[in-house]
Short mmCIF file of C-alpha atoms in Angstrom, two decimals:
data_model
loop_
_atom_site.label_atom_id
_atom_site.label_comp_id
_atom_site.label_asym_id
_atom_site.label_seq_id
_atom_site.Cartn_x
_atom_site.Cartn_y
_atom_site.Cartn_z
CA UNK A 1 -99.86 204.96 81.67
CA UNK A 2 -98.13 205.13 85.07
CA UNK A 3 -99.95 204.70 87.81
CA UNK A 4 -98.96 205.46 92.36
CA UNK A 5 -95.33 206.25 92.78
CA UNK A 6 -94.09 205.40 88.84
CA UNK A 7 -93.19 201.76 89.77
CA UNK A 8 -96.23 200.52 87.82
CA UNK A 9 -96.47 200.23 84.18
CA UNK A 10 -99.37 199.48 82.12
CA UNK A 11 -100.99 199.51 79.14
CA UNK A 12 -103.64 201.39 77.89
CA UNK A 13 -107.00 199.43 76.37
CA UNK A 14 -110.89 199.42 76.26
CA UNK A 15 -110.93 197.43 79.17
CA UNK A 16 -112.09 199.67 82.19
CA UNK A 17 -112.75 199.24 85.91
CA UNK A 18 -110.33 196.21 85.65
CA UNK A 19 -108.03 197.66 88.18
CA UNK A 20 -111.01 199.14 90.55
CA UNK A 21 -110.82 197.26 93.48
CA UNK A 22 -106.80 197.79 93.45
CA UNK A 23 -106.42 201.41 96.40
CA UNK A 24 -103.65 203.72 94.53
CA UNK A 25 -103.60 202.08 90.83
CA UNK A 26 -106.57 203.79 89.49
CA UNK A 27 -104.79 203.98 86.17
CA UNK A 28 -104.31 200.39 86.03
CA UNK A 29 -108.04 200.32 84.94
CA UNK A 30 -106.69 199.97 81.56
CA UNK A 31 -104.60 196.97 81.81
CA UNK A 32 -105.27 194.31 79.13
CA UNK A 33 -106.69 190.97 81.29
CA UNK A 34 -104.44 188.55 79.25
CA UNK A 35 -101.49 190.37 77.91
CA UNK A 36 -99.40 187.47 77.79
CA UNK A 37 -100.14 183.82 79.48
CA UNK A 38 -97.49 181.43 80.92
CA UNK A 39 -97.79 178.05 82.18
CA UNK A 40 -101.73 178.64 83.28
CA UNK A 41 -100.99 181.64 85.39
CA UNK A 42 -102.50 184.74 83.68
CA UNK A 43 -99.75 187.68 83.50
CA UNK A 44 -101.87 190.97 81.99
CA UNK A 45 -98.82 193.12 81.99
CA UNK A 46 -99.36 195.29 85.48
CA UNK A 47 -96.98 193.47 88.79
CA UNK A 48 -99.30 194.77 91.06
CA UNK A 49 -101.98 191.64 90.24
CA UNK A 50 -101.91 189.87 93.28
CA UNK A 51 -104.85 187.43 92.01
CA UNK A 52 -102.88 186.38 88.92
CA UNK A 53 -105.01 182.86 88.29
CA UNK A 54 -108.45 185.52 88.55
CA UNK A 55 -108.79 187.45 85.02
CA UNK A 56 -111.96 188.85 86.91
CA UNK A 57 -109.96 190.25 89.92
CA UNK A 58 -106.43 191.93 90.55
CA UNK A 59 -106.80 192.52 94.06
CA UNK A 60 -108.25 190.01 96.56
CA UNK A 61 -110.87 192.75 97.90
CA UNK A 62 -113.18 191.25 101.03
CA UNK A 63 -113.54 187.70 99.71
CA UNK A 64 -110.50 186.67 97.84
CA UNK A 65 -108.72 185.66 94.58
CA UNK A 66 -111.68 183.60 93.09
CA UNK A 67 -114.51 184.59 94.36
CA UNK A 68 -116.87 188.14 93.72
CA UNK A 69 -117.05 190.90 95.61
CA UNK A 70 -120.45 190.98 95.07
CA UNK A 71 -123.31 192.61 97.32
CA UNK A 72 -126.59 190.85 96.03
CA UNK A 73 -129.03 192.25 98.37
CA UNK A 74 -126.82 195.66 98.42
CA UNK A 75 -127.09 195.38 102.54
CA UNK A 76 -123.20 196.20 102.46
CA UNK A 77 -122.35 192.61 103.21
CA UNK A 78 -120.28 190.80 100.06
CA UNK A 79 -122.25 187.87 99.06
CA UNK A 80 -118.97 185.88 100.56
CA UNK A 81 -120.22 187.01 104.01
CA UNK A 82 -123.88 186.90 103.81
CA UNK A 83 -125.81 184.22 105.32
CA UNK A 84 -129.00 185.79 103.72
CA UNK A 85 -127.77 186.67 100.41
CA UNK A 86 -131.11 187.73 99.29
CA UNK A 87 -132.06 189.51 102.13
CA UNK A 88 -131.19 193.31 102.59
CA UNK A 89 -132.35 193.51 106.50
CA UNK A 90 -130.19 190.67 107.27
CA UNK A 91 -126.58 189.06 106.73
CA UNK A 92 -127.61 185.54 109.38
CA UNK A 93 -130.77 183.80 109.40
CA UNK A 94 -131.42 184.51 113.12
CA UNK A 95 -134.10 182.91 114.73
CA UNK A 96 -136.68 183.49 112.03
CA UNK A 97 -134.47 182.92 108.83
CA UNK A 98 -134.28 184.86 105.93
CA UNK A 99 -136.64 187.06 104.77
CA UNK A 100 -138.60 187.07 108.23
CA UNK A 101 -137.90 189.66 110.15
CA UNK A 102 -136.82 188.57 114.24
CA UNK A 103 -139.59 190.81 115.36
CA UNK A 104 -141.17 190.57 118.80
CA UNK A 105 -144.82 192.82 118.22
CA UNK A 106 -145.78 192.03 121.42
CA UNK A 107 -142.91 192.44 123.31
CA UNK A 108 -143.38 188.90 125.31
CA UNK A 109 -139.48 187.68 124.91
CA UNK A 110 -140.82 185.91 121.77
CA UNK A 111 -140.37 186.79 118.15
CA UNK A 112 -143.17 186.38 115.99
CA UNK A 113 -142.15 184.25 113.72
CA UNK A 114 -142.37 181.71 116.80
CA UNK A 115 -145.21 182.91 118.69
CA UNK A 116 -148.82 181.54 118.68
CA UNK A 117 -150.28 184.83 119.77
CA UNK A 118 -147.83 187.36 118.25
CA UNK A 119 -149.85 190.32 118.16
#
């Protein structure tokens, strides 16, 4: 399978979305994750790898070689990112923390979470 302009090369296997975070190399998908192996540093046959010591990643994406892309809360904040990792309304604690909203019901300068008469 070629894949952009014909530059890249690689070859086909049952190992999909490998090449999904990669813009342009859609084909690469296929792309065995350890083709061949020299001195440590993981070589799985497409030159476009620019993470070549991450068999989960070919691409650096928002985080880097090494670590996950991944969105836990699905906020649209990479886990890498996110202060509140568990916490879909928020990616920093703020001044309530996570999982407490930084709500001010009464509208007295003070959120809630701090005030003695919050309501």
């Amino acid at each position: 399978v070629t894949a952009g302009d014909g530059n890249v090369t690689c070859t086909a296997c049952t190992a999909p979305a490998l090449y999904a975070d990669v813009p342009g190399l859609e084909e690469c998908r296929q792309c065995p994750v350890d083709a061949t192996s020299s001195g440590g540093v993981v070589n799985d046959g497409c030159p476009e790898d620019q993470c070549p010591q991450d068999t989960a990643k070919h691409y650096p994406g928002v985080c880097g070689c090494g670590v996950a892309d991944t969105d836990s809360d699905e906020d649209g904040t990479p886990d890498c990112n996110d202060e509140c990792v568990h916490d879909g309304a928020k990616v920093r604690p703020g001044e309530c923390g996570c999982g407490v909203g930084d709500v001010d019901t009464d509208a007295d300068g003070v959120v809630d979470c701090q005030d003695q008469c919050p309501g």
